[in-house]
Amino acid sequence: MNPFKEIAQSVGSLLPVGLLTKTSQIDLLLPYHHVVSDEYLPHINEIYFNKNKKEFIKDLDWILKHFNAVHPDQVADFVLYQKILPEKSFLLSFDDGYREVCDIIAPILIEKGVPAIFFINPEFVDNKNLFYRCKLSLILNKIKFDDSLANSVKKYLNHEHGSYDDLRRAILLINYRDQYKANELGKIVEVDFSEFLRKQQPFLTSAQIGKLTTQGFIFRGHSMDH
């Protein structure tokens, strides 16, 4: 079987960020997740598919069986200085610095001796701000079973004659430039984003990042706020 197809079928949604290939041989696999959790995450479920802890461990065990874990510094040396990597290498990366990185992901990686690199957005650290796409997910969860609120959102978006699926697509198409619409929609459907941040603490804190750094994990920037 083609190696890429084997990975796609066996790893499922542990999707590669990029693959450096020579013909059919994979030299470096860069799979990533945003979040791993057994809990229902309303700020995540409408924008990302996340695996639970059992699924993540199963995926990781499969990768470890077929690939060799490498440190981010080794990958940097490979890219910058053409230093040789072990055959069939992989490096895990996780975007946006969600709390589950500290609570769930890092303990599993430490147990299995797997390095990783975490990309964070400074504006989200210490839960100062909420990613606008997380806001969209919260909004969708609020209106999913409330026709009155959904109609109010349709009116704001000038989308009054479409189905709910059409409305969902329109909401998820709101981009960074128009993220003010997420704030306006939050007011319309009465979702308090500041209160959500305070209660749920969805992102890593500075203290957690410091702890993970002492445990050997690497952090890098992923833009200020997407």
PDB file of C-alpha atoms in Angstrom:
ATOM      1  CA  MET A   1       0.000   0.000   0.000  1.00  0.00           C
ATOM      2  CA  ASN A   2       1.171   3.551  -0.699  1.00  0.00           C
ATOM      3  CA  PRO A   3       2.591   4.950   2.600  1.00  0.00           C
ATOM      4  CA  PHE A   4       0.494   8.099   2.439  1.00  0.00           C
ATOM      5  CA  LYS A   5      -2.719   6.120   1.989  1.00  0.00           C
ATOM      6  CA  GLU A   6      -1.718   3.846   4.860  1.00  0.00           C
ATOM      7  CA  ILE A   7      -1.229   6.862   7.120  1.00  0.00           C
ATOM      8  CA  ALA A   8      -4.508   8.432   6.049  1.00  0.00           C
ATOM      9  CA  GLN A   9      -6.448   5.238   6.728  1.00  0.00           C
ATOM     10  CA  SER A  10      -4.745   4.297   9.984  1.00  0.00           C
ATOM     11  CA  VAL A  11      -4.337   7.700  11.597  1.00  0.00           C
ATOM     12  CA  GLY A  12      -7.675   9.097  10.506  1.00  0.00           C
ATOM     13  CA  SER A  13      -8.015  12.764  11.320  1.00  0.00           C
ATOM     14  CA  LEU A  14      -4.502  13.134  12.701  1.00  0.00           C
ATOM     15  CA  LEU A  15      -3.839  15.227   9.630  1.00  0.00           C
ATOM     16  CA  PRO A  16      -0.369  16.127   8.336  1.00  0.00           C
ATOM     17  CA  VAL A  17       0.508  19.815   8.194  1.00  0.00           C
ATOM     18  CA  GLY A  18       3.009  19.012   5.453  1.00  0.00           C
ATOM     19  CA  LEU A  19       4.821  16.070   3.973  1.00  0.00           C
ATOM     20  CA  LEU A  20       8.307  16.156   2.507  1.00  0.00           C
ATOM     21  CA  THR A  21       8.446  13.308   0.032  1.00  0.00           C
ATOM     22  CA  LYS A  22      10.819  11.539  -2.285  1.00  0.00           C
ATOM     23  CA  THR A  23       8.741   9.554  -4.756  1.00  0.00           C
ATOM     24  CA  SER A  24       6.605   7.330  -2.499  1.00  0.00           C
ATOM     25  CA  GLN A  25       8.853   7.438   0.576  1.00  0.00           C
ATOM     26  CA  ILE A  26       7.872   9.793   3.400  1.00  0.00           C
ATOM     27  CA  ASP A  27      10.889  11.478   5.003  1.00  0.00           C
ATOM     28  CA  LEU A  28       9.125  13.628   7.579  1.00  0.00           C
ATOM     29  CA  LEU A  29       5.601  13.442   8.939  1.00  0.00           C
ATOM     30  CA  LEU A  30       4.226  16.518  10.692  1.00  0.00           C
ATOM     31  CA  PRO A  31       0.845  15.538  12.167  1.00  0.00           C
ATOM     32  CA  TYR A  32      -1.031  17.940  14.392  1.00  0.00           C
ATOM     33  CA  HIS A  33      -4.074  18.411  16.574  1.00  0.00           C
ATOM     34  CA  HIS A  34      -5.663  21.455  18.072  1.00  0.00           C
ATOM     35  CA  VAL A  35      -7.325  19.770  21.029  1.00  0.00           C
ATOM     36  CA  VAL A  36      -7.645  16.331  22.602  1.00  0.00           C
ATOM     37  CA  SER A  37     -10.496  15.974  25.077  1.00  0.00           C
ATOM     38  CA  ASP A  38     -13.131  13.611  26.412  1.00  0.00           C
ATOM     39  CA  GLU A  39     -15.344  16.586  27.223  1.00  0.00           C
ATOM     40  CA  TYR A  40     -17.850  18.471  25.098  1.00  0.00           C
ATOM     41  CA  LEU A  41     -16.156  21.715  24.058  1.00  0.00           C
ATOM     42  CA  PRO A  42     -18.698  24.236  22.736  1.00  0.00           C
ATOM     43  CA  HIS A  43     -15.962  26.685  21.679  1.00  0.00           C
ATOM     44  CA  ILE A  44     -14.355  23.965  19.553  1.00  0.00           C
ATOM     45  CA  ASN A  45     -16.951  21.510  18.289  1.00  0.00           C
ATOM     46  CA  GLU A  46     -18.280  23.652  15.427  1.00  0.00           C
ATOM     47  CA  ILE A  47     -14.864  24.612  14.022  1.00  0.00           C
ATOM     48  CA  TYR A  48     -12.604  21.597  14.619  1.00  0.00           C
ATOM     49  CA  PHE A  49     -13.027  17.878  14.940  1.00  0.00           C
ATOM     50  CA  ASN A  50     -11.149  16.741  18.030  1.00  0.00           C
ATOM     51  CA  LYS A  51     -10.250  13.254  19.121  1.00  0.00           C
ATOM     52  CA  ASN A  52     -10.741  11.953  22.615  1.00  0.00           C
ATOM     53  CA  LYS A  53      -7.929  10.726  24.828  1.00  0.00           C
ATOM     54  CA  LYS A  54      -8.316   7.058  23.874  1.00  0.00           C
ATOM     55  CA  GLU A  55      -8.320   7.860  20.154  1.00  0.00           C
ATOM     56  CA  PHE A  56      -5.280  10.105  20.468  1.00  0.00           C
ATOM     57  CA  ILE A  57      -3.306   7.435  22.313  1.00  0.00           C
ATOM     58  CA  LYS A  58      -4.274   4.876  19.660  1.00  0.00           C
ATOM     59  CA  ASP A  59      -3.138   7.217  16.883  1.00  0.00           C
ATOM     60  CA  LEU A  60       0.089   8.016  18.685  1.00  0.00           C
ATOM     61  CA  ASP A  61       0.873   4.347  19.277  1.00  0.00           C
ATOM     62  CA  TRP A  62       0.350   3.674  15.577  1.00  0.00           C
ATOM     63  CA  ILE A  63       2.699   6.491  14.571  1.00  0.00           C
ATOM     64  CA  LEU A  64       5.331   5.339  17.062  1.00  0.00           C
ATOM     65  CA  LYS A  65       5.162   1.871  15.555  1.00  0.00           C
ATOM     66  CA  HIS A  66       5.867   3.164  12.048  1.00  0.00           C
ATOM     67  CA  PHE A  67       7.869   6.388  12.569  1.00  0.00           C
ATOM     68  CA  ASN A  68      10.662   7.786  14.742  1.00  0.00           C
ATOM     69  CA  ALA A  69       9.941  10.740  17.008  1.00  0.00           C
ATOM     70  CA  VAL A  70      12.334  13.682  16.540  1.00  0.00           C
ATOM     71  CA  HIS A  71      12.910  16.888  18.485  1.00  0.00           C
ATOM     72  CA  PRO A  72      11.967  20.278  16.966  1.00  0.00           C
ATOM     73  CA  ASP A  73      15.663  21.240  16.987  1.00  0.00           C
ATOM     74  CA  GLN A  74      16.422  18.258  14.751  1.00  0.00           C
ATOM     75  CA  VAL A  75      13.774  19.373  12.282  1.00  0.00           C
ATOM     76  CA  ALA A  76      15.162  22.926  12.335  1.00  0.00           C
ATOM     77  CA  ASP A  77      18.642  21.581  11.559  1.00  0.00           C
ATOM     78  CA  PHE A  78      17.159  19.455   8.784  1.00  0.00           C
ATOM     79  CA  VAL A  79      15.414  22.441   7.172  1.00  0.00           C
ATOM     80  CA  LEU A  80      18.160  25.043   7.709  1.00  0.00           C
ATOM     81  CA  TYR A  81      21.335  23.024   7.420  1.00  0.00           C
ATOM     82  CA  GLN A  82      20.252  19.859   5.581  1.00  0.00           C
ATOM     83  CA  LYS A  83      21.279  17.681   8.511  1.00  0.00           C
ATOM     84  CA  ILE A  84      20.084  14.121   8.192  1.00  0.00           C
ATOM     85  CA  LEU A  85      16.973  12.988  10.055  1.00  0.00           C
ATOM     86  CA  PRO A  86      16.297   9.407  11.080  1.00  0.00           C
ATOM     87  CA  GLU A  87      14.377   7.489   8.448  1.00  0.00           C
ATOM     88  CA  LYS A  88      10.611   7.977   8.693  1.00  0.00           C
ATOM     89  CA  SER A  89      10.698  10.778  11.259  1.00  0.00           C
ATOM     90  CA  PHE A  90       7.752  12.586  12.777  1.00  0.00           C
ATOM     91  CA  LEU A  91       7.221  15.700  14.872  1.00  0.00           C
ATOM     92  CA  LEU A  92       3.931  16.536  16.582  1.00  0.00           C
ATOM     93  CA  SER A  93       2.707  20.120  16.663  1.00  0.00           C
ATOM     94  CA  PHE A  94      -0.373  21.640  18.291  1.00  0.00           C
ATOM     95  CA  ASP A  95      -1.873  24.999  17.368  1.00  0.00           C
ATOM     96  CA  ASP A  96      -3.396  27.856  19.362  1.00  0.00           C
ATOM     97  CA  GLY A  97      -2.405  26.887  22.896  1.00  0.00           C
ATOM     98  CA  TYR A  98      -5.598  25.411  24.276  1.00  0.00           C
ATOM     99  CA  ARG A  99      -5.669  24.355  27.937  1.00  0.00           C
ATOM    100  CA  GLU A 100      -5.879  20.676  27.010  1.00  0.00           C
ATOM    101  CA  VAL A 101      -2.239  20.881  25.910  1.00  0.00           C
ATOM    102  CA  CYS A 102      -1.273  21.016  29.586  1.00  0.00           C
ATOM    103  CA  ASP A 103      -4.105  18.966  31.064  1.00  0.00           C
ATOM    104  CA  ILE A 104      -4.203  16.039  28.621  1.00  0.00           C
ATOM    105  CA  ILE A 105      -1.708  16.121  25.765  1.00  0.00           C
ATOM    106  CA  ALA A 106       1.584  16.826  27.543  1.00  0.00           C
ATOM    107  CA  PRO A 107       1.191  14.073  30.196  1.00  0.00           C
ATOM    108  CA  ILE A 108       0.593  11.502  27.439  1.00  0.00           C
ATOM    109  CA  LEU A 109       3.606  12.702  25.460  1.00  0.00           C
ATOM    110  CA  ILE A 110       5.835  12.666  28.557  1.00  0.00           C
ATOM    111  CA  GLU A 111       4.741   9.115  29.376  1.00  0.00           C
ATOM    112  CA  LYS A 112       5.606   7.965  25.862  1.00  0.00           C
ATOM    113  CA  GLY A 113       8.760  10.058  25.538  1.00  0.00           C
ATOM    114  CA  VAL A 114       7.521  12.022  22.538  1.00  0.00           C
ATOM    115  CA  PRO A 115       8.700  15.629  21.907  1.00  0.00           C
ATOM    116  CA  ALA A 116       6.334  18.241  20.499  1.00  0.00           C
ATOM    117  CA  ILE A 117       6.149  21.877  19.506  1.00  0.00           C
ATOM    118  CA  PHE A 118       3.242  24.070  20.602  1.00  0.00           C
ATOM    119  CA  PHE A 119       2.280  27.142  18.590  1.00  0.00           C
ATOM    120  CA  ILE A 120       0.592  29.834  20.663  1.00  0.00           C
ATOM    121  CA  ASN A 121      -1.080  33.180  20.057  1.00  0.00           C
ATOM    122  CA  PRO A 122       0.111  35.798  22.594  1.00  0.00           C
ATOM    123  CA  GLU A 123      -3.293  37.497  22.658  1.00  0.00           C
ATOM    124  CA  PHE A 124      -4.917  34.303  23.955  1.00  0.00           C
ATOM    125  CA  VAL A 125      -2.324  33.432  26.629  1.00  0.00           C
ATOM    126  CA  ASP A 126      -3.698  33.881  30.169  1.00  0.00           C
ATOM    127  CA  ASN A 127      -7.159  33.991  28.584  1.00  0.00           C
ATOM    128  CA  LYS A 128      -6.928  37.670  27.768  1.00  0.00           C
ATOM    129  CA  ASN A 129      -8.956  37.268  24.588  1.00  0.00           C
ATOM    130  CA  LEU A 130     -11.042  34.627  22.857  1.00  0.00           C
ATOM    131  CA  PHE A 131     -10.216  33.504  19.308  1.00  0.00           C
ATOM    132  CA  TYR A 132     -12.953  34.843  17.017  1.00  0.00           C
ATOM    133  CA  ARG A 133     -13.598  31.407  15.529  1.00  0.00           C
ATOM    134  CA  CYS A 134     -14.204  30.057  19.034  1.00  0.00           C
ATOM    135  CA  LYS A 135     -16.797  32.810  19.348  1.00  0.00           C
ATOM    136  CA  LEU A 136     -18.447  31.569  16.165  1.00  0.00           C
ATOM    137  CA  SER A 137     -18.592  28.046  17.584  1.00  0.00           C
ATOM    138  CA  LEU A 138     -20.248  29.311  20.775  1.00  0.00           C
ATOM    139  CA  ILE A 139     -22.769  31.256  18.715  1.00  0.00           C
ATOM    140  CA  LEU A 140     -23.649  28.216  16.624  1.00  0.00           C
ATOM    141  CA  ASN A 141     -24.134  26.112  19.725  1.00  0.00           C
ATOM    142  CA  LYS A 142     -26.484  28.762  21.127  1.00  0.00           C
ATOM    143  CA  ILE A 143     -28.699  29.048  18.034  1.00  0.00           C
ATOM    144  CA  LYS A 144     -28.680  25.408  16.927  1.00  0.00           C
ATOM    145  CA  PHE A 145     -31.950  24.577  18.670  1.00  0.00           C
ATOM    146  CA  ASP A 146     -33.391  28.067  19.034  1.00  0.00           C
ATOM    147  CA  ASP A 147     -35.249  29.226  15.934  1.00  0.00           C
ATOM    148  CA  SER A 148     -35.880  32.679  17.355  1.00  0.00           C
ATOM    149  CA  LEU A 149     -32.194  33.358  17.918  1.00  0.00           C
ATOM    150  CA  ALA A 150     -31.322  31.796  14.567  1.00  0.00           C
ATOM    151  CA  ASN A 151     -33.778  34.140  12.858  1.00  0.00           C
ATOM    152  CA  SER A 152     -32.199  37.127  14.597  1.00  0.00           C
ATOM    153  CA  VAL A 153     -28.804  36.051  13.315  1.00  0.00           C
ATOM    154  CA  LYS A 154     -30.207  35.552   9.809  1.00  0.00           C
ATOM    155  CA  LYS A 155     -31.564  39.081   9.890  1.00  0.00           C
ATOM    156  CA  TYR A 156     -28.214  40.548  10.953  1.00  0.00           C
ATOM    157  CA  LEU A 157     -26.404  38.659   8.184  1.00  0.00           C
ATOM    158  CA  ASN A 158     -29.097  39.409   5.583  1.00  0.00           C
ATOM    159  CA  HIS A 159     -29.609  35.687   5.257  1.00  0.00           C
ATOM    160  CA  GLU A 160     -33.280  35.423   6.132  1.00  0.00           C
ATOM    161  CA  HIS A 161     -34.381  32.955   3.474  1.00  0.00           C
ATOM    162  CA  GLY A 162     -31.738  30.257   3.818  1.00  0.00           C
ATOM    163  CA  SER A 163     -31.750  26.995   5.750  1.00  0.00           C
ATOM    164  CA  TYR A 164     -29.906  26.473   9.030  1.00  0.00           C
ATOM    165  CA  ASP A 165     -27.102  24.737   7.138  1.00  0.00           C
ATOM    166  CA  ASP A 166     -26.800  27.767   4.884  1.00  0.00           C
ATOM    167  CA  LEU A 167     -26.705  30.001   7.946  1.00  0.00           C
ATOM    168  CA  ARG A 168     -24.046  27.854   9.588  1.00  0.00           C
ATOM    169  CA  ARG A 169     -21.870  28.081   6.494  1.00  0.00           C
ATOM    170  CA  ALA A 170     -22.326  31.845   6.383  1.00  0.00           C
ATOM    171  CA  ILE A 171     -21.299  32.178  10.028  1.00  0.00           C
ATOM    172  CA  LEU A 172     -18.217  30.006   9.575  1.00  0.00           C
ATOM    173  CA  LEU A 173     -17.203  32.064   6.537  1.00  0.00           C
ATOM    174  CA  ILE A 174     -16.752  35.135   8.751  1.00  0.00           C
ATOM    175  CA  ASN A 175     -13.031  35.862   8.477  1.00  0.00           C
ATOM    176  CA  TYR A 176     -10.414  37.641  10.538  1.00  0.00           C
ATOM    177  CA  ARG A 177     -11.034  40.982   8.824  1.00  0.00           C
ATOM    178  CA  ASP A 178     -14.744  40.821   9.710  1.00  0.00           C
ATOM    179  CA  GLN A 179     -14.362  39.338  13.173  1.00  0.00           C
ATOM    180  CA  TYR A 180     -16.266  42.278  14.642  1.00  0.00           C
ATOM    181  CA  LYS A 181     -19.342  40.430  13.364  1.00  0.00           C
ATOM    182  CA  ALA A 182     -18.641  37.669  15.867  1.00  0.00           C
ATOM    183  CA  ASN A 183     -18.844  40.216  18.670  1.00  0.00           C
ATOM    184  CA  GLU A 184     -22.070  41.659  17.291  1.00  0.00           C
ATOM    185  CA  LEU A 185     -23.610  38.214  16.929  1.00  0.00           C
ATOM    186  CA  GLY A 186     -22.558  37.399  20.483  1.00  0.00           C
ATOM    187  CA  LYS A 187     -24.616  40.374  21.694  1.00  0.00           C
ATOM    188  CA  ILE A 188     -27.577  39.323  19.581  1.00  0.00           C
ATOM    189  CA  VAL A 189     -27.671  35.766  20.940  1.00  0.00           C
ATOM    190  CA  GLU A 190     -26.584  36.835  24.447  1.00  0.00           C
ATOM    191  CA  VAL A 191     -23.317  34.920  24.684  1.00  0.00           C
ATOM    192  CA  ASP A 192     -20.956  36.617  27.134  1.00  0.00           C
ATOM    193  CA  PHE A 193     -17.487  35.860  25.765  1.00  0.00           C
ATOM    194  CA  SER A 194     -15.712  37.514  28.688  1.00  0.00           C
ATOM    195  CA  GLU A 195     -17.650  35.390  31.147  1.00  0.00           C
ATOM    196  CA  PHE A 196     -16.861  32.270  29.131  1.00  0.00           C
ATOM    197  CA  LEU A 197     -13.149  33.111  29.258  1.00  0.00           C
ATOM    198  CA  ARG A 198     -13.306  33.702  33.004  1.00  0.00           C
ATOM    199  CA  LYS A 199     -15.168  30.499  33.814  1.00  0.00           C
ATOM    200  CA  GLN A 200     -13.756  28.053  31.268  1.00  0.00           C
ATOM    201  CA  GLN A 201     -10.159  29.300  30.938  1.00  0.00           C
ATOM    202  CA  PRO A 202      -9.851  27.643  27.489  1.00  0.00           C
ATOM    203  CA  PHE A 203      -6.252  28.734  26.803  1.00  0.00           C
ATOM    204  CA  LEU A 204      -2.909  28.118  28.458  1.00  0.00           C
ATOM    205  CA  THR A 205      -1.655  30.438  31.175  1.00  0.00           C
ATOM    206  CA  SER A 206       1.872  31.840  31.404  1.00  0.00           C
ATOM    207  CA  ALA A 207       2.504  29.568  34.393  1.00  0.00           C
ATOM    208  CA  GLN A 208       1.443  26.481  32.428  1.00  0.00           C
ATOM    209  CA  ILE A 209       3.650  27.465  29.495  1.00  0.00           C
ATOM    210  CA  GLY A 210       6.566  27.902  31.897  1.00  0.00           C
ATOM    211  CA  LYS A 211       5.945  24.462  33.377  1.00  0.00           C
ATOM    212  CA  LEU A 212       5.743  22.803  29.964  1.00  0.00           C
ATOM    213  CA  THR A 213       8.934  24.544  28.869  1.00  0.00           C
ATOM    214  CA  THR A 214      10.803  23.108  31.871  1.00  0.00           C
ATOM    215  CA  GLN A 215       9.494  19.685  30.826  1.00  0.00           C
ATOM    216  CA  GLY A 216      11.280  20.061  27.494  1.00  0.00           C
ATOM    217  CA  PHE A 217       8.480  21.183  25.191  1.00  0.00           C
ATOM    218  CA  ILE A 218       9.090  23.928  22.636  1.00  0.00           C
ATOM    219  CA  PHE A 219       6.832  26.947  22.142  1.00  0.00           C
ATOM    220  CA  ARG A 220       6.706  29.224  19.115  1.00  0.00           C
ATOM    221  CA  GLY A 221       4.444  32.000  17.915  1.00  0.00           C
ATOM    222  CA  HIS A 222       1.453  31.360  15.662  1.00  0.00           C
ATOM    223  CA  SER A 223       0.572  35.024  14.902  1.00  0.00           C
ATOM    224  CA  MET A 224      -0.728  37.367  17.585  1.00  0.00           C
ATOM    225  CA  ASP A 225      -4.422  36.412  17.397  1.00  0.00           C
ATOM    226  CA  HIS A 226      -4.909  34.660  14.059  1.00  0.00           C
TER     227      HIS A 226
END
